[in-house]
XYZ file of C-alpha atoms in Angstrom:
563
model
C 13.030 -16.318 46.755
C 13.595 -15.350 43.124
C 12.771 -18.823 41.816
C 9.426 -17.606 40.494
C 11.192 -14.932 38.422
C 13.728 -17.385 37.013
C 10.981 -19.888 36.241
C 8.876 -17.229 34.504
C 11.585 -16.181 32.074
C 13.263 -19.559 31.564
C 12.624 -21.729 28.485
C 9.966 -24.408 28.904
C 9.168 -27.503 26.819
C 5.639 -27.575 28.247
C 4.641 -23.896 28.301
C 1.431 -22.725 29.941
C -0.342 -19.540 28.878
C 1.935 -17.319 30.989
C 5.165 -18.801 29.613
C 3.743 -18.584 26.088
C 2.924 -14.891 26.447
C 6.358 -14.156 27.917
C 8.023 -15.925 24.972
C 5.860 -14.040 22.472
C 6.358 -10.590 24.005
C 10.061 -11.162 24.628
C 10.546 -12.100 20.981
C 8.754 -8.995 19.717
C 10.514 -6.629 22.158
C 14.019 -7.945 21.427
C 13.171 -8.060 17.727
C 12.364 -4.356 17.656
C 15.572 -3.622 19.571
C 17.675 -5.572 17.066
C 15.722 -4.098 14.159
C 16.850 -0.590 15.096
C 20.523 -1.465 14.660
C 21.914 -0.089 11.414
C 24.630 -1.199 9.022
C 25.129 1.892 6.894
C 21.722 2.623 5.350
C 20.425 -0.867 6.043
C 18.407 -2.072 9.020
C 16.277 -5.198 9.454
C 13.386 -3.291 10.996
C 10.434 -5.477 11.933
C 12.022 -8.439 10.084
C 14.398 -8.842 13.033
C 11.503 -10.305 15.050
C 11.713 -13.444 12.892
C 15.420 -13.956 13.584
C 15.073 -13.302 17.311
C 12.238 -15.855 17.309
C 14.523 -18.387 15.624
C 17.212 -17.793 18.245
C 14.847 -18.039 21.221
C 13.200 -21.107 19.717
C 16.598 -22.720 19.310
C 17.331 -22.136 23.004
C 14.111 -23.754 24.149
C 11.427 -21.046 24.279
C 8.031 -22.348 23.184
C 4.443 -21.168 22.676
C 1.536 -23.454 23.520
C 0.393 -25.116 20.258
C -3.155 -23.735 19.979
C -2.063 -20.253 21.030
C 0.780 -20.329 18.481
C -1.636 -21.102 15.641
C -4.003 -18.325 16.766
C -1.210 -15.724 17.076
C 0.269 -16.680 13.693
C -2.998 -16.606 11.758
C -4.522 -13.572 13.463
C -1.270 -11.644 12.975
C -1.298 -12.454 9.260
C -4.939 -11.374 8.951
C -4.273 -8.013 10.648
C -1.205 -7.405 8.485
C -2.771 -8.040 5.069
C -6.041 -6.265 5.959
C -4.111 -3.130 6.992
C -2.131 -3.267 3.731
C -5.345 -3.490 1.702
C -6.967 -0.546 3.501
C -3.800 1.517 3.109
C -3.176 1.057 -0.617
C -6.687 0.273 -1.938
C -7.666 3.628 -3.502
C -4.242 4.313 -5.029
C -4.021 0.718 -6.292
C -7.182 0.971 -8.402
C -6.514 4.522 -9.604
C -2.981 3.558 -10.685
C -4.417 1.454 -13.531
C -5.488 4.684 -15.229
C -1.827 5.663 -15.462
C 1.156 3.289 -15.512
C -0.295 0.723 -13.118
C -1.114 -1.845 -15.805
C 2.428 -1.740 -17.203
C 3.950 -1.929 -13.718
C 1.790 -4.876 -12.675
C 2.382 -6.860 -15.874
C 6.138 -6.529 -15.319
C 5.796 -7.452 -11.633
C 3.591 -10.514 -12.289
C 5.974 -11.687 -15.029
C 8.819 -11.438 -12.517
C 6.835 -13.454 -9.956
C 6.087 -16.102 -12.589
C 9.807 -16.366 -13.438
C 10.541 -16.855 -9.730
C 7.984 -19.690 -9.715
C 9.653 -21.311 -12.733
C 13.044 -21.044 -11.031
C 11.576 -22.691 -7.916
C 10.051 -25.488 -10.006
C 13.409 -26.099 -11.732
C 15.150 -26.375 -8.344
C 12.490 -28.834 -7.156
C 12.726 -30.850 -10.384
C 16.496 -31.192 -10.569
C 17.371 -31.517 -6.871
C 16.168 -33.696 -3.996
C 14.338 -30.816 -2.258
C 10.678 -31.466 -1.399
C 8.104 -29.067 -2.827
C 7.243 -27.874 0.708
C 10.837 -26.796 1.269
C 11.119 -25.413 -2.279
C 8.102 -23.164 -1.675
C 9.625 -22.162 1.679
C 12.860 -21.264 -0.142
C 10.870 -19.205 -2.645
C 8.825 -17.377 -0.006
C 11.959 -16.478 1.952
C 14.014 -15.553 -1.110
C 11.346 -13.058 -2.164
C 10.520 -12.038 1.448
C 6.837 -12.853 0.956
C 5.220 -13.628 4.303
C 1.613 -14.133 3.033
C 2.926 -16.731 0.570
C 4.427 -18.695 3.449
C 1.168 -18.402 5.380
C -0.790 -19.673 2.362
C 1.616 -22.593 1.911
C 1.275 -23.658 5.552
C -2.538 -23.388 5.405
C -2.642 -25.514 2.238
C -0.439 -28.184 3.812
C -2.757 -28.279 6.834
C -5.743 -28.703 4.519
C -4.058 -31.602 2.710
C -3.040 -33.134 6.053
C -6.729 -33.433 6.969
C -7.296 -35.584 3.886
C -4.013 -37.522 4.021
C -3.384 -37.970 7.733
C -0.733 -40.684 7.254
C 1.696 -38.422 5.405
C 4.190 -36.152 7.169
C 5.082 -32.881 5.451
C 8.157 -30.703 5.856
C 7.707 -27.307 7.494
C 8.345 -24.616 4.824
C 9.121 -22.095 7.600
C 12.603 -23.631 8.034
C 13.588 -22.968 4.423
C 11.862 -19.582 4.589
C 13.995 -18.539 7.563
C 17.201 -19.681 5.856
C 16.657 -17.665 2.668
C 14.818 -14.636 4.091
C 18.005 -12.612 4.852
C 19.205 -13.259 1.290
C 15.939 -11.891 -0.020
C 16.339 -8.680 1.983
C 19.990 -8.074 1.160
C 19.790 -9.506 -2.365
C 17.446 -6.752 -3.518
C 19.570 -4.061 -1.898
C 22.799 -5.369 -3.457
C 21.080 -5.652 -6.850
C 19.829 -2.044 -6.651
C 23.330 -0.767 -5.852
C 24.880 -2.938 -8.566
C 22.331 -1.876 -11.197
C 22.983 1.793 -10.444
C 26.717 1.323 -11.040
C 26.532 -0.977 -14.069
C 23.907 1.122 -15.875
C 25.685 4.370 -14.902
C 22.502 5.922 -13.501
C 22.636 9.696 -12.899
C 20.234 10.478 -10.036
C 19.971 14.153 -10.966
C 19.005 13.294 -14.539
C 16.445 10.754 -13.303
C 14.988 13.367 -10.964
C 14.717 15.895 -13.807
C 12.973 13.346 -16.049
C 10.487 12.623 -13.270
C 9.749 16.319 -12.839
C 8.942 16.644 -16.539
C 6.784 13.532 -16.358
C 4.886 14.856 -13.320
C 4.076 18.091 -15.139
C 2.288 16.025 -17.788
C 0.514 13.851 -15.219
C -3.235 14.478 -15.283
C -3.684 13.106 -11.749
C -1.834 16.045 -10.160
C -4.097 18.907 -9.060
C -2.829 22.496 -9.129
C -4.365 25.973 -8.799
C -3.236 28.932 -10.905
C -4.353 32.577 -11.200
C -5.519 33.685 -14.639
C -6.149 37.166 -16.087
C -8.922 37.180 -18.742
C -7.961 39.101 -21.890
C -9.810 37.217 -24.644
C -12.358 39.709 -26.050
C -14.542 36.921 -27.484
C -15.386 35.762 -23.968
C -16.575 39.179 -22.785
C -19.923 38.989 -20.957
C -20.308 35.213 -21.290
C -21.091 32.925 -18.394
C -18.599 30.372 -17.124
C -20.921 27.633 -18.391
C -20.909 29.158 -21.928
C -17.134 29.553 -21.874
C -16.616 25.933 -20.793
C -18.980 24.739 -23.536
C -17.418 26.835 -26.334
C -13.842 25.972 -25.369
C -14.620 22.304 -24.746
C -13.256 22.647 -21.237
C -13.432 19.590 -18.971
C -12.264 18.851 -15.435
C -11.659 22.508 -14.554
C -13.036 24.357 -11.523
C -13.118 28.146 -11.087
C -12.875 28.437 -7.315
C -12.571 32.254 -7.006
C -13.157 35.326 -9.123
C -12.325 39.014 -8.750
C -13.824 41.446 -11.221
C -11.560 44.077 -12.731
C -11.348 47.249 -10.620
C -12.851 45.507 -7.582
C -11.253 44.093 -4.437
C -14.213 41.795 -3.674
C -13.480 38.100 -4.116
C -16.252 35.519 -4.357
C -16.835 31.916 -5.394
C -18.674 31.952 -8.741
C -21.475 29.736 -10.055
C -21.614 28.467 -13.645
C -23.984 31.372 -14.414
C -21.464 34.037 -13.335
C -20.526 36.293 -16.272
C -16.866 36.955 -17.063
C -15.508 40.375 -18.114
C -12.126 41.337 -19.565
C -9.323 41.747 -17.014
C -11.189 39.630 -14.449
C -8.900 37.433 -12.366
C -9.837 33.760 -11.932
C -8.441 31.034 -9.672
C -8.322 27.934 -11.897
C -8.102 24.426 -10.374
C -7.343 21.239 -12.303
C -4.561 19.092 -13.755
C -1.448 20.952 -15.033
C -2.303 20.173 -18.672
C -5.973 21.195 -18.412
C -5.151 24.374 -16.477
C -2.458 25.346 -18.979
C -4.772 24.739 -21.957
C -7.591 26.742 -20.358
C -5.386 29.727 -19.495
C -3.883 29.806 -22.995
C -7.399 30.149 -24.470
C -8.746 32.599 -21.905
C -5.819 34.902 -21.206
C -2.565 34.626 -19.297
C -1.253 33.792 -15.836
C -1.765 36.558 -13.270
C 0.267 37.784 -10.296
C -2.758 39.415 -8.644
C -2.597 38.945 -4.846
C -6.080 40.248 -3.944
C -7.757 37.091 -5.236
C -5.953 35.090 -2.540
C -7.322 37.325 0.197
C -9.286 35.557 2.962
C -11.355 38.678 3.768
C -14.425 37.929 1.644
C -14.049 34.189 1.088
C -11.919 31.679 2.932
C -10.609 28.188 2.250
C -11.076 25.367 4.744
C -10.758 21.587 4.918
C -13.863 19.712 6.124
C -13.861 16.008 7.009
C -16.785 13.757 6.120
C -17.763 12.249 9.480
C -21.566 12.077 9.255
C -23.321 9.040 7.840
C -25.794 11.349 6.070
C -22.968 12.756 3.895
C -21.016 9.553 3.260
C -21.695 7.656 0.004
C -23.352 10.712 -1.547
C -22.046 12.468 -4.638
C -21.045 16.130 -4.509
C -24.022 16.844 -6.788
C -26.369 15.205 -4.272
C -24.908 17.258 -1.408
C -25.346 20.392 -3.567
C -23.220 22.581 -1.290
C -23.158 25.507 -3.728
C -26.922 26.007 -3.947
C -27.486 25.277 -0.245
C -24.552 27.151 1.292
C -22.924 29.111 -1.556
C -19.808 26.925 -1.134
C -17.576 25.464 -3.813
C -15.672 22.200 -3.298
C -12.428 22.270 -5.275
C -10.584 19.143 -4.139
C -11.134 15.919 -2.215
C -8.287 14.227 -0.321
C -8.568 10.463 0.135
C -5.921 7.991 1.366
C -3.060 10.199 0.226
C -4.685 11.000 -3.145
C -5.824 14.424 -4.308
C -8.976 14.292 -6.451
C -10.652 17.038 -8.465
C -14.125 17.708 -7.062
C -16.312 16.542 -9.955
C -20.080 16.580 -9.268
C -20.236 12.788 -9.827
C -17.526 12.048 -7.228
C -18.986 9.871 -4.455
C -17.718 10.718 -0.981
C -16.394 8.189 1.527
C -16.334 8.426 5.301
C -13.099 10.187 6.309
C -12.677 12.117 3.026
C -11.313 15.641 3.404
C -13.021 18.324 1.309
C -11.330 21.600 0.343
C -14.155 24.165 0.295
C -14.193 27.852 -0.682
C -16.809 30.299 0.670
C -17.646 32.652 3.527
C -17.071 31.590 7.133
C -20.742 31.516 8.117
C -21.633 29.248 5.209
C -18.758 26.901 6.023
C -19.987 26.641 9.620
C -23.447 25.648 8.380
C -22.004 23.079 5.974
C -19.988 21.503 8.800
C -23.272 20.601 10.510
C -24.221 18.526 7.458
C -20.823 17.004 6.670
C -19.584 16.514 10.240
C -15.961 17.690 10.336
C -15.303 15.936 13.650
C -11.584 15.146 13.680
C -12.035 13.703 17.171
C -14.471 11.150 15.766
C -11.916 10.114 13.161
C -9.385 9.430 15.910
C -11.767 7.099 17.722
C -11.482 3.472 16.526
C -14.615 2.114 14.848
C -14.426 -1.514 15.922
C -17.644 -2.405 14.082
C -16.027 -1.462 10.755
C -12.668 -3.030 11.637
C -13.843 -6.406 12.923
C -16.799 -6.507 10.531
C -14.336 -6.143 7.660
C -12.123 -8.878 9.122
C -15.122 -11.231 9.386
C -15.961 -10.653 5.706
C -12.284 -11.187 4.794
C -12.105 -14.500 6.662
C -15.386 -15.613 5.055
C -14.092 -14.743 1.572
C -10.821 -16.552 2.299
C -12.718 -19.681 3.388
C -14.718 -20.105 0.161
C -13.640 -23.422 -1.422
C -12.762 -23.174 -5.118
C -13.000 -26.608 -6.740
C -10.529 -27.290 -9.549
C -10.960 -30.786 -11.083
C -7.258 -31.695 -11.256
C -6.451 -30.721 -7.671
C -6.712 -33.132 -4.720
C -8.378 -30.567 -2.455
C -10.247 -27.302 -3.157
C -8.128 -24.178 -3.286
C -8.939 -21.288 -0.938
C -7.851 -17.681 -0.787
C -7.022 -18.320 2.870
C -6.199 -15.920 5.669
C -3.754 -14.028 3.453
C -5.585 -13.260 0.203
C -9.158 -13.218 1.581
C -8.753 -10.278 3.987
C -6.455 -8.507 1.507
C -8.977 -8.627 -1.334
C -11.798 -7.627 1.010
C -9.829 -4.645 2.318
C -8.953 -3.545 -1.228
C -12.596 -3.435 -2.301
C -13.874 -1.932 0.950
C -11.205 0.759 0.634
C -11.993 1.317 -3.037
C -15.754 1.741 -2.564
C -15.670 3.337 0.867
C -17.451 0.562 2.729
C -20.166 -2.078 2.783
C -23.335 -1.014 4.608
C -22.390 0.109 8.117
C -18.780 -1.029 7.570
C -16.654 1.838 6.246
C -13.048 1.851 5.090
C -11.644 4.763 7.069
C -8.969 3.889 9.609
C -6.663 6.714 10.673
C -3.060 6.467 9.545
C -1.641 5.725 12.991
C -4.066 2.845 13.514
C -3.256 1.363 10.091
C 0.481 1.385 10.810
C -0.161 -0.117 14.260
C -2.284 -2.912 12.772
C 0.283 -3.629 10.091
C 3.298 -3.738 12.413
C 1.455 -5.537 15.204
C 0.177 -8.167 12.783
C 3.514 -8.882 11.150
C 5.238 -8.986 14.565
C 2.779 -11.594 15.836
C 3.242 -13.661 12.688
C 7.050 -13.434 12.685
C 7.279 -14.236 16.400
C 5.061 -17.324 16.117
C 6.750 -18.600 12.948
C 10.252 -17.860 14.271
C 9.810 -19.572 17.659
C 8.217 -22.630 16.063
C 10.849 -22.927 13.307
C 13.704 -22.225 15.728
C 13.013 -25.469 17.610
C 14.603 -27.547 14.824
C 16.295 -24.817 12.799
C 19.917 -25.784 13.518
C 19.397 -29.526 13.073
C 17.507 -28.932 9.826
C 20.169 -26.523 8.576
C 22.816 -29.230 9.096
C 20.625 -32.086 7.880
C 19.481 -30.382 4.686
C 22.830 -28.667 3.941
C 21.630 -25.138 4.622
C 24.490 -23.562 2.672
C 23.242 -25.268 -0.480
C 19.727 -24.025 0.262
C 21.100 -20.501 0.549
C 22.610 -20.898 -2.929
C 19.237 -21.988 -4.304
C 17.641 -19.028 -2.551
C 20.113 -16.669 -4.246
C 19.037 -18.025 -7.656
C 15.353 -17.444 -6.846
C 16.170 -13.908 -5.676
C 18.589 -12.736 -8.375
C 17.353 -14.298 -11.648
C 13.889 -12.604 -11.623
C 15.432 -9.307 -10.452
C 17.838 -9.252 -13.410
C 14.885 -9.907 -15.735
C 12.935 -7.029 -14.175
C 15.846 -4.597 -14.477
C 16.609 -5.430 -18.120
C 12.982 -5.385 -19.294
C 11.980 -2.434 -17.122
C 14.899 -0.229 -18.079
C 15.596 -1.124 -21.710
C 12.200 -2.278 -22.994
C 9.658 -0.290 -20.944
C 12.057 2.679 -20.444
C 11.138 3.076 -16.777
C 12.687 5.721 -14.573
C 15.245 4.176 -12.186
C 13.421 5.616 -9.156
C 10.249 3.823 -10.257
C 12.201 0.658 -11.014
C 13.706 0.306 -7.532
C 10.237 0.743 -6.039
C 8.910 -1.986 -8.341
C 11.720 -4.298 -7.271
C 10.882 -3.756 -3.586
C 7.134 -4.083 -4.226
C 7.439 -7.228 -6.333
C 9.417 -8.813 -3.498
C 7.019 -7.281 -0.918
C 10.072 -6.131 1.025
C 9.586 -3.078 3.300
C 13.274 -3.142 4.341
C 14.336 -2.811 0.689
C 11.774 -0.031 0.208
C 13.127 1.888 3.198
C 16.648 1.558 1.782
C 15.491 2.600 -1.704
C 13.816 5.829 -0.575
C 16.950 6.851 1.334
C 19.302 5.720 -1.434
C 17.622 7.743 -4.195
C 16.406 10.467 -1.782
C 12.871 10.395 -3.155
C 9.378 9.105 -2.282
C 8.802 7.894 -5.845
C 9.792 4.270 -4.995
C 6.992 4.194 -2.413
C 4.395 5.048 -5.070
C 5.444 2.254 -7.450
C 5.786 -0.138 -4.469
C 2.148 0.486 -3.496
C 1.041 0.110 -7.135
C 2.163 -3.513 -7.450
C 2.095 -4.756 -3.835
C -1.568 -5.931 -3.634
C -1.700 -7.834 -6.939
C 1.765 -9.314 -6.443
C 0.823 -10.500 -2.936
C -2.327 -12.204 -4.226
C -0.441 -13.807 -7.124
C 2.335 -15.061 -4.833
C -0.286 -16.584 -2.525
C -1.874 -18.487 -5.424
C 1.526 -19.498 -6.790
C 2.611 -20.970 -3.438
C -0.697 -22.858 -3.121
C -0.652 -24.196 -6.684
C 2.943 -25.418 -6.489
C 2.111 -27.419 -3.372
C -1.254 -28.725 -4.602
C 0.101 -29.903 -7.956
C 3.503 -31.208 -6.841
C 3.109 -32.413 -3.250
């Protein structure tokens, strides 16, 4: 009577669609269960799906061939597109600060990993397919593996008589070493370099205070007699003030607070609310007067502060000057929040769908402005499938463009990894393309990212698990693990020595760069807990996109030139 149940969940060499779905969902479910297990501060997280897939594949679970290819490729597309949308704005803005230095170090580390891989291929009997698989696993780079497999398939179409090795086998063998190798290196570097976390934290605090990207607001009491009776515009011009906003003002002897225009005249002992970067605010206050402890200026009786979301197409892609909220509604925008960034509300700043504006003014005016801007949080929670799937279509199209290089046997393509990633980065940076906008709420982004990588890991794991054990024995898997250790450790040691002693990077930033350069979320999760700071996440996001693209090209070029 229960034969149907046993048949449904039993391994099958000739799976139909039902058996394939059961194998896929079972792999993901058990993978998440195993990923929650912890060894100290370390857990495999979503990476456990790959190892469960290997185990189930070894014991006979299969996914129908065409479905496996679809699940693998679509999962990879979802994963990299979500990453691009998530880190796009911060990635481009980081180049104004330390992003260039971080990315040069990261790309140099990737290049050294490629040289190490080439040396292993040159001086051993490992095929280039397996060498690239070793490299992708040793640096935990899933898109690189996807690019390698796509390139091999492209070559197979032109050289049908040749049989290529599956790089996923080598990838699965060295992947755990990549995860734990970074973690062990971080712990070892902390001990050998005698890092004091408290001192590192203090240095970061001092650095943040000098960071012009941080936005603060400070109360200021005017006591400079020269400025008496002059307008804010005149004061800004005479003092050479830039990137400062006066959001509130309270005249001396009055309890009325209002949001001033540039024509508002300033008197001695007036109290101003000054918004800008720490350095600019400090310089302005030193020229105008001194910091104030006045509490009346923070009163919400006359003016109030509110966050308004851009959810109307009529407001998106317009600059703050074009919206002209001050002249229309007597409102002042002080800050704009976008993808985790806090931006000063300059008149030339172009708004994107989903931006959050911090406005100052009276309640009635804010209500009127909401009709123009939208402020529908419910709308932001609803998925915009036109933008999502439209963006994916553009990403696939970009990834399919053939790039002809004379010395290569077949044209190189960005593929399903780099194409959607690059597209998402630029859509996120510029807010959209036509009717396709970049906003996807945080929960949906995390769902896309985890769902995509789970689908990819499950498909790759089940397929590789079919011959994993026999290949491990045949190819001397222990020796492959040694080669994987070299690819993991040698570039990491280079990054630590150059980053710490040449570039003088903070250790918190350095561990984030290590995790980002190896595109390893498990190492990032460990790093943030280990140093008890979110700083590693910031440097991780700074290098992740460019490193991912470079690793994709590196994997493709190694195969195209050496296969």
